[in-house]
Short mmCIF file of C-alpha atoms in Angstrom, two decimals:
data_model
loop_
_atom_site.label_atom_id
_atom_site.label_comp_id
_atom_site.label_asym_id
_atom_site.label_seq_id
_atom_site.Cartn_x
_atom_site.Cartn_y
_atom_site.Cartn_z
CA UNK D 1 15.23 -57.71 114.35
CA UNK D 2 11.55 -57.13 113.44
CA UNK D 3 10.21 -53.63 113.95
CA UNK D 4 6.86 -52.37 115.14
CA UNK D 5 4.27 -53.82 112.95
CA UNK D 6 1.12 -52.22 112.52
CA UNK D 7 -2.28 -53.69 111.08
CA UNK D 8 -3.96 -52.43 108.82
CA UNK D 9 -2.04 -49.68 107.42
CA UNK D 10 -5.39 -47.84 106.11
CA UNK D 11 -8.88 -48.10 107.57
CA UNK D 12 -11.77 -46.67 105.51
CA UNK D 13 -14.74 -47.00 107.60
CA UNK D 14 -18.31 -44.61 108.65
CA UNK D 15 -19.56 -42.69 111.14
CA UNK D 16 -20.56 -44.47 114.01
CA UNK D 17 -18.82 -47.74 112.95
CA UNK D 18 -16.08 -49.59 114.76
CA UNK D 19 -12.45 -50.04 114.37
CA UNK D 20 -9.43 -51.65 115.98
CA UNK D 21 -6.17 -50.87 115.16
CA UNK D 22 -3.47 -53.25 116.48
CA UNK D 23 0.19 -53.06 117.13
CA UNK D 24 3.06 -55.45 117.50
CA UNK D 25 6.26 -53.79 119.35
CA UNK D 26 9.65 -54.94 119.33
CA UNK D 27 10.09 -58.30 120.67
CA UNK D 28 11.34 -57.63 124.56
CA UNK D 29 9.80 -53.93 124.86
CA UNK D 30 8.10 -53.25 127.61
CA UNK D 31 7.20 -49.89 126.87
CA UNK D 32 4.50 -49.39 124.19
CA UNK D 33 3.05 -46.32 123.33
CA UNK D 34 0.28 -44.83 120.70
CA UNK D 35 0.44 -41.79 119.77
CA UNK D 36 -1.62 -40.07 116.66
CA UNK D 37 -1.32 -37.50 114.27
CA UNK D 38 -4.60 -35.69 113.01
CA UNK D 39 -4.30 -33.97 109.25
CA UNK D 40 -2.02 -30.51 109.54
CA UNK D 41 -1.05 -31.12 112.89
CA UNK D 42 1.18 -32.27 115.86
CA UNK D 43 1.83 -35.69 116.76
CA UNK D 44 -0.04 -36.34 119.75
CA UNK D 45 0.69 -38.59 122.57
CA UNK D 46 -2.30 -41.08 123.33
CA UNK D 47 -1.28 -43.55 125.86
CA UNK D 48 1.69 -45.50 127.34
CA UNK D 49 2.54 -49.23 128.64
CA UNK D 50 4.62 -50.83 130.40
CA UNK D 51 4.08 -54.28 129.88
CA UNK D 52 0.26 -55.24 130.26
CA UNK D 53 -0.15 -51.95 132.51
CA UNK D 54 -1.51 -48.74 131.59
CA UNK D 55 1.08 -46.35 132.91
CA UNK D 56 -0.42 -42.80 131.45
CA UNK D 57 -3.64 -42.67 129.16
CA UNK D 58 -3.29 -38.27 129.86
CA UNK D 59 -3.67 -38.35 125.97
CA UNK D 60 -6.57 -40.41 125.56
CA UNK D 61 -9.00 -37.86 123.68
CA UNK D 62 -12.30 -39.50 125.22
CA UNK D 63 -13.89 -42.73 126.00
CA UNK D 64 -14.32 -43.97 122.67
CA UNK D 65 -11.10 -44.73 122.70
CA UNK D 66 -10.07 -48.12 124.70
CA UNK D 67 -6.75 -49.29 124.41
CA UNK D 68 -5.47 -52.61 125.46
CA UNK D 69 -2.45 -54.90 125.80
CA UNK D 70 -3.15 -57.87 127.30
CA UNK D 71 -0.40 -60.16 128.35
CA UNK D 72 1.75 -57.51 127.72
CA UNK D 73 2.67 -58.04 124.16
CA UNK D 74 0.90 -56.76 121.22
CA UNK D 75 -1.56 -53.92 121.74
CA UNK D 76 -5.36 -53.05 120.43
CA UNK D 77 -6.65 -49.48 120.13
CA UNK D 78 -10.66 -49.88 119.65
CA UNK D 79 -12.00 -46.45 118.34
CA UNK D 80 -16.37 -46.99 119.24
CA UNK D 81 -18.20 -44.99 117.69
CA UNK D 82 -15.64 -43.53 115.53
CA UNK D 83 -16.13 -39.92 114.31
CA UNK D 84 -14.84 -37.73 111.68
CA UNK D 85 -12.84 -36.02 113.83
CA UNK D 86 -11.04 -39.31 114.72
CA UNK D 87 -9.67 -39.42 111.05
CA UNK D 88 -5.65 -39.68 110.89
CA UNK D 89 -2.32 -41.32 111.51
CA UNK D 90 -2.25 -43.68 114.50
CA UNK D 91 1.41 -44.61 115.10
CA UNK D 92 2.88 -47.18 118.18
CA UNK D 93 5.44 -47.35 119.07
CA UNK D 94 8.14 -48.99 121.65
CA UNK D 95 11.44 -48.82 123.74
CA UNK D 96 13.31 -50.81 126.01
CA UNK D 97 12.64 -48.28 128.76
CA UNK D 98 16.07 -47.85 129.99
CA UNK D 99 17.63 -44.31 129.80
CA UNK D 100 17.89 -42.48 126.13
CA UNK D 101 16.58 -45.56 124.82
CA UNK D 102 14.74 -44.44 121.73
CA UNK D 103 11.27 -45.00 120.43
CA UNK D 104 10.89 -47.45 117.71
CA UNK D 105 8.01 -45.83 115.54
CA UNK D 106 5.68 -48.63 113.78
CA UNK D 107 4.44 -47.32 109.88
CA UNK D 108 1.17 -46.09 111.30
CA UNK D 109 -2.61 -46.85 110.30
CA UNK D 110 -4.01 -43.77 108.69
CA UNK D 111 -7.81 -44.10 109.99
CA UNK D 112 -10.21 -42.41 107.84
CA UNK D 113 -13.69 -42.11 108.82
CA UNK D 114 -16.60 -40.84 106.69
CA UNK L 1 1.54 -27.94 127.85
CA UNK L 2 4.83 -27.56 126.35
CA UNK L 3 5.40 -26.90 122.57
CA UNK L 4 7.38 -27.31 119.47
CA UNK L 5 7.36 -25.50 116.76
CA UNK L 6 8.72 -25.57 113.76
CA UNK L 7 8.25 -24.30 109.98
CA UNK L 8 5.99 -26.49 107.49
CA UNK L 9 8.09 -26.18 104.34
CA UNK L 10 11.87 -26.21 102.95
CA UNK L 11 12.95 -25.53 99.63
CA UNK L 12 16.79 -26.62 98.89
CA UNK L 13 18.62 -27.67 95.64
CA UNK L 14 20.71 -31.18 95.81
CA UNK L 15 24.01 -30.45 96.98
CA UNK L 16 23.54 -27.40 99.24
CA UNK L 17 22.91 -27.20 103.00
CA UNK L 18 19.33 -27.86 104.59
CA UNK L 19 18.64 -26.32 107.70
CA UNK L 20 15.77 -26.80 109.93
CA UNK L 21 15.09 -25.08 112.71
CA UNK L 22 12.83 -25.84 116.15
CA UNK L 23 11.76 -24.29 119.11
CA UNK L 24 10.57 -25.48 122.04
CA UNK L 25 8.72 -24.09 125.29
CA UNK L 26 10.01 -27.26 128.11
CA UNK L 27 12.28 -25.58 130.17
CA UNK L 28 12.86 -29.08 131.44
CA UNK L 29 13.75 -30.87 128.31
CA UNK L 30 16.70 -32.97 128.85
CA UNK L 31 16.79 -34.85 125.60
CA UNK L 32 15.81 -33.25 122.03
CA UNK L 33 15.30 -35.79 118.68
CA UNK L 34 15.13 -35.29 115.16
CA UNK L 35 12.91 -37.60 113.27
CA UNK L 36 12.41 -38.12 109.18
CA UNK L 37 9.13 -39.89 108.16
CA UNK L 38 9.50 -40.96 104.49
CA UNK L 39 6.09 -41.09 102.86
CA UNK L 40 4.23 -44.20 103.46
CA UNK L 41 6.38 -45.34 106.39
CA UNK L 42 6.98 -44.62 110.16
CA UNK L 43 9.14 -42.34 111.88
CA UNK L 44 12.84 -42.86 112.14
CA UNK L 45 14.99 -41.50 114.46
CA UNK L 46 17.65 -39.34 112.94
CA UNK L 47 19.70 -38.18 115.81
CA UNK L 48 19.05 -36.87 119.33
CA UNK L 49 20.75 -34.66 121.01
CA UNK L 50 20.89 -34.39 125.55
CA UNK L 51 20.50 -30.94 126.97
CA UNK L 52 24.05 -30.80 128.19
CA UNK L 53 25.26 -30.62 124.80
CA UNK L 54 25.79 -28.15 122.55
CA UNK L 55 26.25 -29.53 119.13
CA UNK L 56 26.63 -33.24 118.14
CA UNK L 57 27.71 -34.33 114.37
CA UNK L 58 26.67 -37.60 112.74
CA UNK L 59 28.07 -38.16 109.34
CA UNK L 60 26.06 -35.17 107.27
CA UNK L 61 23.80 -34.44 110.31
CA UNK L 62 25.17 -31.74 112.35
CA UNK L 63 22.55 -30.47 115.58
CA UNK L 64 23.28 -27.65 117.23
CA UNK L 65 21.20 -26.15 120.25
CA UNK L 66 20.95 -23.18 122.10
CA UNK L 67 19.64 -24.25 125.34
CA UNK L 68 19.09 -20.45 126.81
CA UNK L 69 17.14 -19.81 123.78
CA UNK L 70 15.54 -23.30 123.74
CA UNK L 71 16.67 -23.18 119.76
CA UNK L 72 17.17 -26.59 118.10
CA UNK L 73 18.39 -27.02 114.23
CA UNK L 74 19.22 -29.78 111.86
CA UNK L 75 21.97 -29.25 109.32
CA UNK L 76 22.12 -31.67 106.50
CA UNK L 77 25.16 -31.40 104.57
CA UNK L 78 25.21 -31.86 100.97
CA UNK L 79 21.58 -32.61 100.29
CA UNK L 80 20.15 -35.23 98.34
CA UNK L 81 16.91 -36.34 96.86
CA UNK L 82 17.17 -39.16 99.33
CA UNK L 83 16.70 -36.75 101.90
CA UNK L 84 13.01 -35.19 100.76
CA UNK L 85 10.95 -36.41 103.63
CA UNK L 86 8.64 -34.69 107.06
CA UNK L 87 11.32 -33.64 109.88
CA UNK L 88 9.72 -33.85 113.33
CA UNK L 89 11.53 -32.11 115.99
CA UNK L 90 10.70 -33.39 119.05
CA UNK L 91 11.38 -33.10 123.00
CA UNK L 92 11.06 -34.83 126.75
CA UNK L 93 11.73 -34.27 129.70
CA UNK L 94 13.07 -38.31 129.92
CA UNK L 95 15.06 -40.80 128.62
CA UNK L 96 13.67 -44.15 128.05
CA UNK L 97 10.01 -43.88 129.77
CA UNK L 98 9.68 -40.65 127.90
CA UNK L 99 6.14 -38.85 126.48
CA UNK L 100 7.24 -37.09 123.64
CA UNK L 101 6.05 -33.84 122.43
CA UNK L 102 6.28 -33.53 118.69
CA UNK L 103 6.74 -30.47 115.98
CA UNK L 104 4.14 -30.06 113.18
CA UNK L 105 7.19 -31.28 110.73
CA UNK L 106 8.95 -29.54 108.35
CA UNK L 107 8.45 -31.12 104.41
CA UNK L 108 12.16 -30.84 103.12
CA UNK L 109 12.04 -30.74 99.36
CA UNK L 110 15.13 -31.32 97.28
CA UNK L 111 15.03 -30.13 94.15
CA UNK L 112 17.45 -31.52 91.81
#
């Protein structure tokens, strides 16, 4: 079984630039979440899917941040403008959804903006 | 919101006992994880433990937790080098649909 795939696994990019991260879950999740990890600190939830439906985006920091999973498969997270504050580890990842099913973590894409 | 928290470093020599400990704020945490993030890849569940429990043992891993104190710890038995790597402690309040609330990590380092 393929894992959660993540592209690209580093990002380099400016101030004020644009970048999309994507994710692949598990074939047959529903559930696919992004959470991130800034430099020294917690993991932080983002968002979660179910299928092509945004079910909680509580964790979104702001509207830079658009997040997408059309048809319910892979996911895009589109960071516009980015800022340095927006540098660190973006991980996704996904679960059946049924109870105590666990999260399947992807590698992550460590974002760094300069 | 709800916390974890948990120390940023451990020191062990190979062979000897790791412990890492966790504590959380969620009174209504019903299910409690450990996960290892080698460098350069993603996080792997370890083990995971349901508020009902007490203490669950998985080959080296032994969890035990202290619900009234909200106390969680990971024992790793006979340490190797294998096991150097970020430990995330991490809660929700449910299984399967669950937002996760994550520890800062602890760094094991096993010195050999």
């Amino acid at each position: 079984e393929a894992g959660v795939t993540q592209f690209p696994s580093h990002s380099v990019i400016e101030k004020g630039q644009t970048v999309t991260l994507r994710c692949d879950p598990i074939s047959g999740h529903d559930n696919l979440y992004w959470y991130r990890r800034v430099m020294g600190k917690e993991i932080k939830f983002l968002l979660h899917f179910v299928k092509e439906s945004k079910q909680d985006e509580s964790g979104m920091p702001n509207n830079r941040f658009l997040a997408e999973r059309t048809g319910g498969t892979y996911s895009t997270l589109k960071v516009q403008p980015a800022e340095l504050e927006d540098s660190g580890v973006y991980f996704c990842a996904s679960s059946i959804g049924q109870e105590n099913s666990p999260l399947h973590f992807g590698n992550g894409t460590r974002l760094t903006v300069t | 919101g709800e916390d974890v928290e948990q120390s940023l470093f451990l020191s062990v020599r190979e062979g000897d006992s790791s412990v890492i400990n966790c504590t959380y704020t969620n009174s209504s945490s019903t299910y409690l994880y450990w996960y290892k993030q080698e460098p350069g890849a993603g996080l792997q569940l370890l083990t995971y433990i349901f508020s009902n429990m007490d203490m669950k043992q998985d080959q080296r891993l032994t969890v035990l937790l202290n619900k009234k104190d909200k106390h969680l710890s990971l024992r790793i038995a006979d340490t190797q080098t294998g096991d150097s790597a970020i430990y995330f402690c991490a809660e929700t309040n449910s299984g399967g649909y669950q937002k996760v609330t994550f520890g800062i990590g602890t760094k094991l380092q096993v010195i050999p």
